[in-house]
N, CA, C and O atoms as CSV, one atom per row, in Angstrom:
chain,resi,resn,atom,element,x,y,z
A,1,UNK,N,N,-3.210,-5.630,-2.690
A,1,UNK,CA,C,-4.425,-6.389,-2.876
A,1,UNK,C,C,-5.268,-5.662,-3.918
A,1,UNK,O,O,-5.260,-4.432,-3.972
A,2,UNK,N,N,-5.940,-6.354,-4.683
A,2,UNK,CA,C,-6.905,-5.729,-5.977
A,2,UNK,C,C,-8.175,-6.619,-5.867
A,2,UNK,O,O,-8.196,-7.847,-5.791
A,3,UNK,N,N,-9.463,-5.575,-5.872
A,3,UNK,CA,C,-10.527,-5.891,-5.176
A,3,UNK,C,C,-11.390,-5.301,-6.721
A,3,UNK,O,O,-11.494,-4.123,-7.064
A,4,UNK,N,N,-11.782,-6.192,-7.262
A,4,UNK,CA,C,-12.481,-6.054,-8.982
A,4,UNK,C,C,-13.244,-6.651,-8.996
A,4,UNK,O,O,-12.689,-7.705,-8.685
A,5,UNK,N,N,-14.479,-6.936,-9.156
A,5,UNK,CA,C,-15.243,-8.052,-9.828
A,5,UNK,C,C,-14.743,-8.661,-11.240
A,5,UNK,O,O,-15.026,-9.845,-11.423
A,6,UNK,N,N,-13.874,-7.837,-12.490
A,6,UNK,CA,C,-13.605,-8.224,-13.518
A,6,UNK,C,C,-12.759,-8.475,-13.447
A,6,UNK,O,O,-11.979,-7.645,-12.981
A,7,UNK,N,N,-12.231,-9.842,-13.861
A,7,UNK,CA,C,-11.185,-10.540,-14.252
A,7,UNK,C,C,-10.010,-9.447,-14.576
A,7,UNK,O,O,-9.008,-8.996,-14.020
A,8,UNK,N,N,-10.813,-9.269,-15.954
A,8,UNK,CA,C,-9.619,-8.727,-17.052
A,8,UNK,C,C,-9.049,-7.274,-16.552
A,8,UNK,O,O,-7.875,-7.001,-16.802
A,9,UNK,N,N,-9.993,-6.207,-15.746
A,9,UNK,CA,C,-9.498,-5.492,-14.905
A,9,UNK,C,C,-8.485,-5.521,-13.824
A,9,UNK,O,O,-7.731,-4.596,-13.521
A,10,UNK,N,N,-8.574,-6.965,-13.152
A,10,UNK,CA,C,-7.295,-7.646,-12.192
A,10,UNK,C,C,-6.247,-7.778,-13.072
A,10,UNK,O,O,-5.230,-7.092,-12.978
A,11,UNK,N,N,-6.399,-8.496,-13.807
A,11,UNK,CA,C,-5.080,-8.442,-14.640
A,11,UNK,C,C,-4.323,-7.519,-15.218
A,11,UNK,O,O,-3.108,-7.712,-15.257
A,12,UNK,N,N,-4.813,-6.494,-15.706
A,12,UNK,CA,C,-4.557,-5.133,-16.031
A,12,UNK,C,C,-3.839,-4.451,-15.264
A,12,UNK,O,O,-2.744,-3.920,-15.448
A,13,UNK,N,N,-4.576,-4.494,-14.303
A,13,UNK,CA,C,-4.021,-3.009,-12.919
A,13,UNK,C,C,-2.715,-3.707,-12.353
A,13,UNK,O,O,-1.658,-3.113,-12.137
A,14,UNK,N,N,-3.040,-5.613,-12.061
A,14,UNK,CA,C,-1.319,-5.836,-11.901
A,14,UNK,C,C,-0.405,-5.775,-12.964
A,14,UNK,O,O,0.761,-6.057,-12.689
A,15,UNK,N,N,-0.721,-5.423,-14.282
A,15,UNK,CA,C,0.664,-5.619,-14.803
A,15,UNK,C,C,1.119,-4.366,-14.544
A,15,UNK,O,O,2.215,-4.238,-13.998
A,16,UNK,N,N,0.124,-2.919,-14.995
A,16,UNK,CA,C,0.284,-1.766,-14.210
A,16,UNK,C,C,1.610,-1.867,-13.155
A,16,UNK,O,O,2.803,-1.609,-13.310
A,17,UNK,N,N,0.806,-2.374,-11.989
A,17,UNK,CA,C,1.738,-1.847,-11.202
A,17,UNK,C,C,3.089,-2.404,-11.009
A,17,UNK,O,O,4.113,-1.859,-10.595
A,18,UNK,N,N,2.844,-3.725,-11.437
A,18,UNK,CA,C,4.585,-4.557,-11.308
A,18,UNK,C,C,5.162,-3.951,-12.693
A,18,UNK,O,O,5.909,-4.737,-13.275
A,19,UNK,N,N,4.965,-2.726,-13.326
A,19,UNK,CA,C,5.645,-2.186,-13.980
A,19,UNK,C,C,6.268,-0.862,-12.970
A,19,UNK,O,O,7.470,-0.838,-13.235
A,20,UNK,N,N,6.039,-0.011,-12.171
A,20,UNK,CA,C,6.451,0.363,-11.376
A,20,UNK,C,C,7.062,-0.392,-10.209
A,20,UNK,O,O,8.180,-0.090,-9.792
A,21,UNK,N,N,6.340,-1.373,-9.677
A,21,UNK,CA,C,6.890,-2.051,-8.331
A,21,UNK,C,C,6.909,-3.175,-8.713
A,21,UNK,O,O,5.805,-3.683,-8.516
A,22,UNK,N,N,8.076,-4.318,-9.483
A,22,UNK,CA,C,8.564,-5.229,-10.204
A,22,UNK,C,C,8.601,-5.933,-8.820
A,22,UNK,O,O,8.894,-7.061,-9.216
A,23,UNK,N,N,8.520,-6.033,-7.655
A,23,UNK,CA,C,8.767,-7.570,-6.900
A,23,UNK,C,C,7.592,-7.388,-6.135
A,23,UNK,O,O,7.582,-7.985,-5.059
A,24,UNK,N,N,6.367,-6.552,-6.493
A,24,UNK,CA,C,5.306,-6.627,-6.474
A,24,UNK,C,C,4.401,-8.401,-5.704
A,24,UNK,O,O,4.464,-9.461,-6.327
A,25,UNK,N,N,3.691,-8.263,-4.364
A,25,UNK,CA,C,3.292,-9.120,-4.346
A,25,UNK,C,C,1.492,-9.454,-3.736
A,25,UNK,O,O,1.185,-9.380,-2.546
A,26,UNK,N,N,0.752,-9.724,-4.578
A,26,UNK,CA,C,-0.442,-9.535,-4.586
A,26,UNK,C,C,-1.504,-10.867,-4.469
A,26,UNK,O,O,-1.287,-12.018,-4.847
A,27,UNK,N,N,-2.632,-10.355,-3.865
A,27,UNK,CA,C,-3.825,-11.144,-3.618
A,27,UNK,C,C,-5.095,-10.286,-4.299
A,27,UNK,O,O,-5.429,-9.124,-4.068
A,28,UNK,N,N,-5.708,-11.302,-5.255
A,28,UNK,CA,C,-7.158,-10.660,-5.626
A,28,UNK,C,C,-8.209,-11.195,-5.350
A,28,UNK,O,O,-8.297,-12.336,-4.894
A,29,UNK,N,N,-9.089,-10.491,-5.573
A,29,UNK,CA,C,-10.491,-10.734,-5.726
A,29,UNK,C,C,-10.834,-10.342,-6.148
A,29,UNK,O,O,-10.338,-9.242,-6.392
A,30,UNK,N,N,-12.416,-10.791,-6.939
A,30,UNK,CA,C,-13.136,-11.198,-7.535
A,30,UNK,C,C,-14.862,-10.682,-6.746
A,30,UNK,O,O,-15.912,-10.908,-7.347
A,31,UNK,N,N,-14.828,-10.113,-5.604
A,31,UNK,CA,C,-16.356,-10.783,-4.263
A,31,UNK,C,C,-15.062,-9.701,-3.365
A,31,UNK,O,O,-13.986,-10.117,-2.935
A,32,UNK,N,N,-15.412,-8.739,-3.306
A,32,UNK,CA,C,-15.181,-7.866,-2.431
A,32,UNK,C,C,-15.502,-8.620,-0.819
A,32,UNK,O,O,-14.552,-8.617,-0.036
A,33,UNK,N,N,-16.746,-9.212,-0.382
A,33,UNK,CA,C,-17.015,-9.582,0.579
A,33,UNK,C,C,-15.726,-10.903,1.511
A,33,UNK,O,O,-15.488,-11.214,2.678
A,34,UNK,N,N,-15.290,-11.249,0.333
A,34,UNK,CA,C,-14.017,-12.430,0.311
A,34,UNK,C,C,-12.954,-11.845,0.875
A,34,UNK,O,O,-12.193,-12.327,1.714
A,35,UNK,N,N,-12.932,-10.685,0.334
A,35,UNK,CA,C,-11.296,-9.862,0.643
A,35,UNK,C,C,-11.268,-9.467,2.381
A,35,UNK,O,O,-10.288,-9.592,3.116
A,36,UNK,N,N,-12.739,-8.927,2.800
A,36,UNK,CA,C,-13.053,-8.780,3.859
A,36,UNK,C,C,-13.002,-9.668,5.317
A,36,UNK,O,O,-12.644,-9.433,6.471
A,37,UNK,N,N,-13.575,-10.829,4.574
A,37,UNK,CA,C,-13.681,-11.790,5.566
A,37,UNK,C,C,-11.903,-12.015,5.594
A,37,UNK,O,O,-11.436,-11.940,6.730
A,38,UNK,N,N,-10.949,-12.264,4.536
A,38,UNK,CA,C,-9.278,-12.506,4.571
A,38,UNK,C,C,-8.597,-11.640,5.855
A,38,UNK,O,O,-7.944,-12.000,6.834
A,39,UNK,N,N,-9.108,-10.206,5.329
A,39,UNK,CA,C,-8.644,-9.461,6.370
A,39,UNK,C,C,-8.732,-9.410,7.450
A,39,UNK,O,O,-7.795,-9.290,8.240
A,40,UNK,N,N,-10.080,-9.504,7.751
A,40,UNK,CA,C,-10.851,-9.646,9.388
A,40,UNK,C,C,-9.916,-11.096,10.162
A,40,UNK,O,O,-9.602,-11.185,11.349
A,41,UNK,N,N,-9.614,-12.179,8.978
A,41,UNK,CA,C,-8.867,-13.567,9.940
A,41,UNK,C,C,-7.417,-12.775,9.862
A,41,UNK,O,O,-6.912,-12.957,10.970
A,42,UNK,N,N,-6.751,-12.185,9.267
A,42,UNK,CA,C,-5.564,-11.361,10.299
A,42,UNK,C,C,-5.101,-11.272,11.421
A,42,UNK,O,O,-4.177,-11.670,12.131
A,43,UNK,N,N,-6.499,-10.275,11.401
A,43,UNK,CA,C,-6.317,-9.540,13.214
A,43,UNK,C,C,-6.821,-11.595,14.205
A,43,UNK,O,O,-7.359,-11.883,15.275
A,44,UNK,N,N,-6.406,-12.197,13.378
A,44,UNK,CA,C,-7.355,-13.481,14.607
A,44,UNK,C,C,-5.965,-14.230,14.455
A,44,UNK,O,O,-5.772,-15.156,15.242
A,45,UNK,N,N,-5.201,-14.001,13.739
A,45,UNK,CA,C,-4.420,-14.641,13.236
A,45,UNK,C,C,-2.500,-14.625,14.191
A,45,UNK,O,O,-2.148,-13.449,14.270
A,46,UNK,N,N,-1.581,-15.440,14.717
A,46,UNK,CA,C,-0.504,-15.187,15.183
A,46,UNK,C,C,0.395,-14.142,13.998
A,46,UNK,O,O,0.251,-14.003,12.783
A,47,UNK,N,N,1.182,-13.630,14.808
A,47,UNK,CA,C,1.959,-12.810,13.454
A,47,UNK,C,C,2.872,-14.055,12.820
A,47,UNK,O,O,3.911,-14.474,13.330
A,48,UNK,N,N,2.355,-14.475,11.792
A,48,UNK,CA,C,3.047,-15.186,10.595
A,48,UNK,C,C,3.470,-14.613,9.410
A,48,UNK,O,O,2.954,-13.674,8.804
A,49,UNK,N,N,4.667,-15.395,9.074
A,49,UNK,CA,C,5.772,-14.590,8.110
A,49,UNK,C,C,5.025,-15.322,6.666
A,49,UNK,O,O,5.409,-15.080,5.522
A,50,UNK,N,N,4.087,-16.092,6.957
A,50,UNK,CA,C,3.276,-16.586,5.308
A,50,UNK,C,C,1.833,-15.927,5.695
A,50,UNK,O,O,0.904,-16.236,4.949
A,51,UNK,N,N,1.647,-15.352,6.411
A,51,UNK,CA,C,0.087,-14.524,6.006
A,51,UNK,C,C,0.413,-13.042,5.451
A,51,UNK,O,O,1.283,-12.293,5.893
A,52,UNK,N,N,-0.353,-12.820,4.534
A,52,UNK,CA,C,-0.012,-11.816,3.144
A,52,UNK,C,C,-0.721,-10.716,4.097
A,52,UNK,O,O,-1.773,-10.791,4.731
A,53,UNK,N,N,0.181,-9.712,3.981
A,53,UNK,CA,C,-0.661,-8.629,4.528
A,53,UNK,C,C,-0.401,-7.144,3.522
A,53,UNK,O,O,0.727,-6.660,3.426
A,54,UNK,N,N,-1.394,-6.643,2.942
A,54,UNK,CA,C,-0.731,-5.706,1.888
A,54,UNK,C,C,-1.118,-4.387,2.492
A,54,UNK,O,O,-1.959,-4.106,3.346
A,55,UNK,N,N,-0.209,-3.606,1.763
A,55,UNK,CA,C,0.342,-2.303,2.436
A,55,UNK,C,C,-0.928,-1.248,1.194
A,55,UNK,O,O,-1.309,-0.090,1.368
A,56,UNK,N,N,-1.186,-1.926,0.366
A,56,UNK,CA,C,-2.135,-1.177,-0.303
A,56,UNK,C,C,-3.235,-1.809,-1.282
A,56,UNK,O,O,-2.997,-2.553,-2.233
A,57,UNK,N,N,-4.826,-1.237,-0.738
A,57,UNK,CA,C,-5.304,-2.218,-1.656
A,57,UNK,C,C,-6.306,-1.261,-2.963
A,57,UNK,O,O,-7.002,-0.247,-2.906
A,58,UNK,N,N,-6.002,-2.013,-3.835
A,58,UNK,CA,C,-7.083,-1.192,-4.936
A,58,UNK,C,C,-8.449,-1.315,-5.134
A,58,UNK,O,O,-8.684,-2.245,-5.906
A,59,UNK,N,N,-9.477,-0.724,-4.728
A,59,UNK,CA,C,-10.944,-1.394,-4.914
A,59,UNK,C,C,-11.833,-0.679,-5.821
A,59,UNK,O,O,-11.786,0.546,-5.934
A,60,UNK,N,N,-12.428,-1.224,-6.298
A,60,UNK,CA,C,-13.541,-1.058,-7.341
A,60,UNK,C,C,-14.397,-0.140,-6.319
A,60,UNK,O,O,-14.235,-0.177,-5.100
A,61,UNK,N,N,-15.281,0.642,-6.947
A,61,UNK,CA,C,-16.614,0.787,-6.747
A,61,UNK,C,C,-17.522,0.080,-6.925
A,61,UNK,O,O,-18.009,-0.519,-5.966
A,62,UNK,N,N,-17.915,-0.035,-7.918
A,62,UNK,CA,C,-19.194,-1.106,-8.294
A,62,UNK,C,C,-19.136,-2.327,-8.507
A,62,UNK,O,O,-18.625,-2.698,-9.563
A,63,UNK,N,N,-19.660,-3.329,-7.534
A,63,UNK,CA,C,-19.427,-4.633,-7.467
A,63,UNK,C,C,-20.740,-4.722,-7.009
A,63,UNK,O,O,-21.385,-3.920,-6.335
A,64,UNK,N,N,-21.195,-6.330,-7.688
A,64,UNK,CA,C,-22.281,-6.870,-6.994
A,64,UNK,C,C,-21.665,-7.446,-5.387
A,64,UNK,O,O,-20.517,-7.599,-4.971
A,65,UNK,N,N,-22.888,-7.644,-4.815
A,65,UNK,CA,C,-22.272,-8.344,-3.364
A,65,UNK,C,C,-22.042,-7.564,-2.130
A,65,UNK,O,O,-22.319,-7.878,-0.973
A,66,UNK,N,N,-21.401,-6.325,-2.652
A,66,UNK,CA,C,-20.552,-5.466,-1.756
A,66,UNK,C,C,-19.951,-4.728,-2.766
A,66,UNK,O,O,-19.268,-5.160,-3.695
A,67,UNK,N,N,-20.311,-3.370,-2.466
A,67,UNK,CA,C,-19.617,-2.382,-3.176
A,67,UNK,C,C,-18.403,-2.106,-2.525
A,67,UNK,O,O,-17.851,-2.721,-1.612
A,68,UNK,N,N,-17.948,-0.723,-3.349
A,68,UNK,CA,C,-16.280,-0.090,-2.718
A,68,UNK,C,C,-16.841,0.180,-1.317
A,68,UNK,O,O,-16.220,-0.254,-0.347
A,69,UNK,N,N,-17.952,0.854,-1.156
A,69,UNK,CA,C,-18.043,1.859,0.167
A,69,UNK,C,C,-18.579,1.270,1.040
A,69,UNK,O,O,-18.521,1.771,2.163
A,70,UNK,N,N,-19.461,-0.300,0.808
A,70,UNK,CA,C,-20.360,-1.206,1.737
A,70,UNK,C,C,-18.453,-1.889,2.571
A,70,UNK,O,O,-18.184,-2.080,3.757
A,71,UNK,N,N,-17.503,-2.077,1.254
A,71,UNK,CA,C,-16.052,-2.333,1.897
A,71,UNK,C,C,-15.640,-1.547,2.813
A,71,UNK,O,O,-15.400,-1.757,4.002
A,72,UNK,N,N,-15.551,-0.298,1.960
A,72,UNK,CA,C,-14.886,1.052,2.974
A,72,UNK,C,C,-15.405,1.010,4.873
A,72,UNK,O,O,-14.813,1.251,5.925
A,73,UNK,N,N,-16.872,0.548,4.480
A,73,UNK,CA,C,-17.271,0.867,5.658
A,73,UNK,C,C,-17.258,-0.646,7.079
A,73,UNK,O,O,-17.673,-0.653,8.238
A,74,UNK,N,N,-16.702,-1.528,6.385
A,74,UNK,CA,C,-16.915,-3.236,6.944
A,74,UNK,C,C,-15.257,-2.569,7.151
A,74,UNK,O,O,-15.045,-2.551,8.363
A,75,UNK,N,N,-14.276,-2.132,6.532
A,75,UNK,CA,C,-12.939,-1.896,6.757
A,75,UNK,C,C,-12.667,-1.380,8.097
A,75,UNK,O,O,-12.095,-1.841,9.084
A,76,UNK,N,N,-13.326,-0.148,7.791
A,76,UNK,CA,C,-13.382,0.641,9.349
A,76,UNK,C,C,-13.919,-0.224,10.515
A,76,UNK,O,O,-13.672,0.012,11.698
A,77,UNK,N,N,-14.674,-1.244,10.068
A,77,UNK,CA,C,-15.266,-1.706,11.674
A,77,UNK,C,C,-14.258,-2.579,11.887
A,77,UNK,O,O,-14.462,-3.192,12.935
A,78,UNK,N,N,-13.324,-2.880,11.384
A,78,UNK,CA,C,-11.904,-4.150,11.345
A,78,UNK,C,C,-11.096,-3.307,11.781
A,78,UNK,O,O,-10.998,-3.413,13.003
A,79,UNK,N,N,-10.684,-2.789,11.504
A,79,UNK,CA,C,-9.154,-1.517,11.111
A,79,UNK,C,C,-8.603,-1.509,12.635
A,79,UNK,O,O,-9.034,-0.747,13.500
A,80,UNK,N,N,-7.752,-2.313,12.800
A,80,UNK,CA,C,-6.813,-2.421,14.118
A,80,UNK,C,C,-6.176,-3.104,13.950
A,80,UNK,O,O,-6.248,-3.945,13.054
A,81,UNK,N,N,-4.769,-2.907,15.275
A,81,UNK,CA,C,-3.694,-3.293,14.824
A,81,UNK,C,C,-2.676,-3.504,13.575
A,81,UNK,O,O,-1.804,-2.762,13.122
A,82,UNK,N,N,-3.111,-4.781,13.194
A,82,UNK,CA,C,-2.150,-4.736,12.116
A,82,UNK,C,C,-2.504,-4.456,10.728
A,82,UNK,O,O,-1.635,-4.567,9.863
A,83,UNK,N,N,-3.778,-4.080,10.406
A,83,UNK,CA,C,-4.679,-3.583,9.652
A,83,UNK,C,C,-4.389,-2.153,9.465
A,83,UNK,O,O,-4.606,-1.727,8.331
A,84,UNK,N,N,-3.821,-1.089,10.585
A,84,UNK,CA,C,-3.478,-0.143,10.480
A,84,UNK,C,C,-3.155,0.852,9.340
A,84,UNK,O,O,-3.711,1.904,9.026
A,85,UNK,N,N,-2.080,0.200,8.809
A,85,UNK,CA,C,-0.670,0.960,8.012
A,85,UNK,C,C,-1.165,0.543,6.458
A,85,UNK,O,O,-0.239,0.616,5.650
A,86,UNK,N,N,-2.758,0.021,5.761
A,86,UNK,CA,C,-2.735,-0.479,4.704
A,86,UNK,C,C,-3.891,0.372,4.219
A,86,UNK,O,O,-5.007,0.582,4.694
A,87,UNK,N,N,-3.096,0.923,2.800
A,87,UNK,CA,C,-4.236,2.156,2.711
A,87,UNK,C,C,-4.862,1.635,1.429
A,87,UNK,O,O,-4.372,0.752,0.725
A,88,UNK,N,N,-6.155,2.368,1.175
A,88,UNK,CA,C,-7.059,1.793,0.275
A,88,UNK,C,C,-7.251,3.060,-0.670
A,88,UNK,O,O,-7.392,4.139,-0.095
A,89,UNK,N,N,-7.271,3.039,-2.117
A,89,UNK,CA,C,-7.560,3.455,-3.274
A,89,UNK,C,C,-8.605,2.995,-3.819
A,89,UNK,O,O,-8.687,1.805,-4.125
A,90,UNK,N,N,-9.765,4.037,-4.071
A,90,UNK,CA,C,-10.802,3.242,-5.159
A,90,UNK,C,C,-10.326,3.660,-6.371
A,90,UNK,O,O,-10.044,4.842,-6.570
A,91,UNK,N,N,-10.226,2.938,-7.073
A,91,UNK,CA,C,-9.961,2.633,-8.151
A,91,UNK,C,C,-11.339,2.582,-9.101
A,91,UNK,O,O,-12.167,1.830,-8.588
A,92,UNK,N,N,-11.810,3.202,-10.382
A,92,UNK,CA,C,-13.029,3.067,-10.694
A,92,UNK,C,C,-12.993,4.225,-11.993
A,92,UNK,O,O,-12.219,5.146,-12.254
A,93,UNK,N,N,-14.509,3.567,-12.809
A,93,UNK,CA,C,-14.168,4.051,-14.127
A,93,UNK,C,C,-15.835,4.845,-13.710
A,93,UNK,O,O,-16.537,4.648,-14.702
A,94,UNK,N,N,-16.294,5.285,-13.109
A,94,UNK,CA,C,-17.190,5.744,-12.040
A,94,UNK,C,C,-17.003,7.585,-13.039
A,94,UNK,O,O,-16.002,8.054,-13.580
A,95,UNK,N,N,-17.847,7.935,-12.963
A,95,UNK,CA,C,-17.987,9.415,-13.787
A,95,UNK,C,C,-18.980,10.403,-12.711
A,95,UNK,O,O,-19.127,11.614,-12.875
A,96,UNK,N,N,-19.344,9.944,-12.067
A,96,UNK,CA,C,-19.847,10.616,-10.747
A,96,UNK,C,C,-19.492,11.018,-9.959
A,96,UNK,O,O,-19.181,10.302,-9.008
A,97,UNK,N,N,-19.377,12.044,-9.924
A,97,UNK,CA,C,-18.696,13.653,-9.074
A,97,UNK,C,C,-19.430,13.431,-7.536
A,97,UNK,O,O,-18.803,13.799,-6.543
A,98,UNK,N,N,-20.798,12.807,-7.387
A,98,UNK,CA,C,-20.939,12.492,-5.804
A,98,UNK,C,C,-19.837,11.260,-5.466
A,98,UNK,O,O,-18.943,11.369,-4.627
A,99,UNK,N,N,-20.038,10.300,-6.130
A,99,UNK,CA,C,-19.505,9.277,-5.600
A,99,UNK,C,C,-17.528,9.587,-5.410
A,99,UNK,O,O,-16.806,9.192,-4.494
A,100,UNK,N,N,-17.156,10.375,-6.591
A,100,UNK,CA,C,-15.741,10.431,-6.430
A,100,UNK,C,C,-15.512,11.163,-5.105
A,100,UNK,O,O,-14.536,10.885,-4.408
A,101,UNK,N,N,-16.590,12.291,-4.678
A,101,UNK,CA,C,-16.395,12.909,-3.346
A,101,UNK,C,C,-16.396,12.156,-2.531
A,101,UNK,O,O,-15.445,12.159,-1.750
A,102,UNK,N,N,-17.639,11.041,-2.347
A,102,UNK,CA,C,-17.810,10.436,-1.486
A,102,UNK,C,C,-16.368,9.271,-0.964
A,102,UNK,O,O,-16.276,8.619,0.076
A,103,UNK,N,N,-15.712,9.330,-1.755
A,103,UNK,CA,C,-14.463,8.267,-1.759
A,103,UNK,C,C,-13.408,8.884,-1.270
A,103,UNK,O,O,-12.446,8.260,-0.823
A,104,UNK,N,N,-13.496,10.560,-1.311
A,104,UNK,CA,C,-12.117,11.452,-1.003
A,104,UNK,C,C,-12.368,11.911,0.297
A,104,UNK,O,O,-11.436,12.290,1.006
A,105,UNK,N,N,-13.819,11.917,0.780
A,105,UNK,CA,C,-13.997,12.381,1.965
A,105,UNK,C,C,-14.618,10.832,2.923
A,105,UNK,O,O,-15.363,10.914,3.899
A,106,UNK,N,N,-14.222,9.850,2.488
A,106,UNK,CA,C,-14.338,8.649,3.682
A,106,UNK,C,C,-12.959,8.579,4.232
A,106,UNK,O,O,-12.005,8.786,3.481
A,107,UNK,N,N,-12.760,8.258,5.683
A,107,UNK,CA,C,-11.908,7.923,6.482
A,107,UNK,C,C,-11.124,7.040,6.121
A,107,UNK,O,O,-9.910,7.201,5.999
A,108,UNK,N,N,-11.909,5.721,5.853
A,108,UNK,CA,C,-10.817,4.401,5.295
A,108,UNK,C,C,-10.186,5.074,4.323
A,108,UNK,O,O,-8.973,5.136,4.523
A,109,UNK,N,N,-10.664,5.753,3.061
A,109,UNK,CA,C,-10.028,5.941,1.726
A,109,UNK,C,C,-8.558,6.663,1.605
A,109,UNK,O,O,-8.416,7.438,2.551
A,110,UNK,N,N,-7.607,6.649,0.871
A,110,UNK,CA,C,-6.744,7.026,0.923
A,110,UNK,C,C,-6.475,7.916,-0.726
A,110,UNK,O,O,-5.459,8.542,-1.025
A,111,UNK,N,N,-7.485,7.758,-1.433
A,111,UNK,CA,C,-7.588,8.750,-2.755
A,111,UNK,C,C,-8.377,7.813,-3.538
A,111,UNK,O,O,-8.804,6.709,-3.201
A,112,UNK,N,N,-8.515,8.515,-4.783
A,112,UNK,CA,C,-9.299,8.366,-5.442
A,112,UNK,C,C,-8.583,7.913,-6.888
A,112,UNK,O,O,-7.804,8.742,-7.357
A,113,UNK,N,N,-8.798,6.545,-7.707
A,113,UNK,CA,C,-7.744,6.786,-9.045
A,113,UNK,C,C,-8.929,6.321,-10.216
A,113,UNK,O,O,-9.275,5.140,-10.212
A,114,UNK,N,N,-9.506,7.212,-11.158
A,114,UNK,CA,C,-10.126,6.707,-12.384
A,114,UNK,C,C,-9.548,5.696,-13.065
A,114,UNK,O,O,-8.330,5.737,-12.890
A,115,UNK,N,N,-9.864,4.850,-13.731
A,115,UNK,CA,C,-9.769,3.583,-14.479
A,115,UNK,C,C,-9.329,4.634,-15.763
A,115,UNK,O,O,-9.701,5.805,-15.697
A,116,UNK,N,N,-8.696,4.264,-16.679
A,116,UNK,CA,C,-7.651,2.706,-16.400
A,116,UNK,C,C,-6.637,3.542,-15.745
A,116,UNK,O,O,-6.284,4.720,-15.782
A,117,UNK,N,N,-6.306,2.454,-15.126
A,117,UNK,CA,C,-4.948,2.306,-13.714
A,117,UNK,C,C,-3.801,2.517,-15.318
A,117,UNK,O,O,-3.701,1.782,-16.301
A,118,UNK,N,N,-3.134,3.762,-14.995
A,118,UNK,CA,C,-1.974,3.372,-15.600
A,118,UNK,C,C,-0.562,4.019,-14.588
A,118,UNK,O,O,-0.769,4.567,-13.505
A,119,UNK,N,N,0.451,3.885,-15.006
A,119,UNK,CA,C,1.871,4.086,-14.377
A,119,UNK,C,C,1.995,5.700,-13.952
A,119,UNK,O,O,2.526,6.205,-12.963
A,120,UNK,N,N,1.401,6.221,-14.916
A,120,UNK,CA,C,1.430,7.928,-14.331
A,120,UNK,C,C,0.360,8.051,-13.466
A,120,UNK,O,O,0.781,8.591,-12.443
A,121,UNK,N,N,-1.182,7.737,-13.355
A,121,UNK,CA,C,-1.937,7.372,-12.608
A,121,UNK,C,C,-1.202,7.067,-10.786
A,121,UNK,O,O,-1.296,7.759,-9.772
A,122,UNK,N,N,-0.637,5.995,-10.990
A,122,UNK,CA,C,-0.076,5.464,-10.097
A,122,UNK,C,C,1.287,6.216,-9.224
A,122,UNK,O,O,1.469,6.108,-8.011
A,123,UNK,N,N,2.037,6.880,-10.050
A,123,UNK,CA,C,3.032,7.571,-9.749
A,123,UNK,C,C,2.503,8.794,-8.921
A,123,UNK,O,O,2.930,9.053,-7.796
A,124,UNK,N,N,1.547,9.518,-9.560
A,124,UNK,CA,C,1.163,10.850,-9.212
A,124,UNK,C,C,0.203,10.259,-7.866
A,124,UNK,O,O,0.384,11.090,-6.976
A,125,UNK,N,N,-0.704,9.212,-7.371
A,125,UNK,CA,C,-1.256,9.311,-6.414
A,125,UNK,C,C,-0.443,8.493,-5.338
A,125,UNK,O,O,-0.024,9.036,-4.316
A,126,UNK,N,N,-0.301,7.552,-5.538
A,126,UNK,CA,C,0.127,6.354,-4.554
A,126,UNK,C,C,2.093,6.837,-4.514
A,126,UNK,O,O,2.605,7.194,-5.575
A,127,UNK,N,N,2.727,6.792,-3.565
A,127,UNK,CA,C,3.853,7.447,-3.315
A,127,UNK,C,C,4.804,6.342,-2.817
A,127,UNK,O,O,6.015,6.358,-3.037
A,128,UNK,N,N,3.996,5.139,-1.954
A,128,UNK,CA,C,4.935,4.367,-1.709
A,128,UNK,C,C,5.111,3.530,-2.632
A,128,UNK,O,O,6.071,2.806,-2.366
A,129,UNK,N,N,4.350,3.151,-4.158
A,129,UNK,CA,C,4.825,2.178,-4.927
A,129,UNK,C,C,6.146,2.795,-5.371
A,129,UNK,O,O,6.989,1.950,-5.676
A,130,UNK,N,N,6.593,4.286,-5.498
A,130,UNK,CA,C,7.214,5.259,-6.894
A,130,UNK,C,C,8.627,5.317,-6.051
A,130,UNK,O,O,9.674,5.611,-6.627
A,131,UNK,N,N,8.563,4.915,-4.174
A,131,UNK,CA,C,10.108,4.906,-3.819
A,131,UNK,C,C,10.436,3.744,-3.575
A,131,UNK,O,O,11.600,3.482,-3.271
């Protein structure tokens, strides 16, 4: 899942990664708050073999609406069951040494990746796209 306010940033980071993980299969947004409410109908949801459930999602920091960490923190109040096993990367072109801490030391977060998302980027943090 890729959680951007910019278009052209969504598009980017997937070609990114379906250059490493070619059968790659993804849901974006646009409204961080959107991605939230998707997730939260999950856990409400029967286990269905057509509800998308991703194993990793990429999020922005700075978004109107809902930031990365207003997410990070609506995540954690969801985060059960099958929500479990799906780890989150902020992703962000962010130059702030509080905020990058603040992303390495939240619970939901699973690391930290500066913009632009590229293939070595991706290789060196995220481990399950690279096997």
């Amino acid at each position: 899942m890729l959680i951007d306010d910019r278009e052209i940033d969504l598009f980017i980071n997937q070609k990114v990664i379906e250059k490493l993980a070619i059968n790659a299969n993804f849901k974006t947004y646009t409204i961080a708050k959107e991605a939230i409410d998707y997730l939260s109908s999950i856990n409400n949801h029967s286990n269905s073999e057509s509800t998308f459930l991703p194993d990793i999602i990429f999020l922005d920091i700075n978004m109107p609406i809902m930031n990365g960490f207003q997410f990070l923190n609506e995540f954690s109040a969801i985060n059960k069951g099958k929500l479990n096993s799906i780890k989150i990367y902020l992703l962000s072109s962010t130059t702030s040494m509080n905020e990058i801490i603040k992303a390495e030391e939240h619970s939901a977060c699973s690391g930290f990746i500066s913009k632009p998302l590229t293939v070595h980027k991706l290789e060196k943090s995220v481990k399950v796209l690279a096997s």
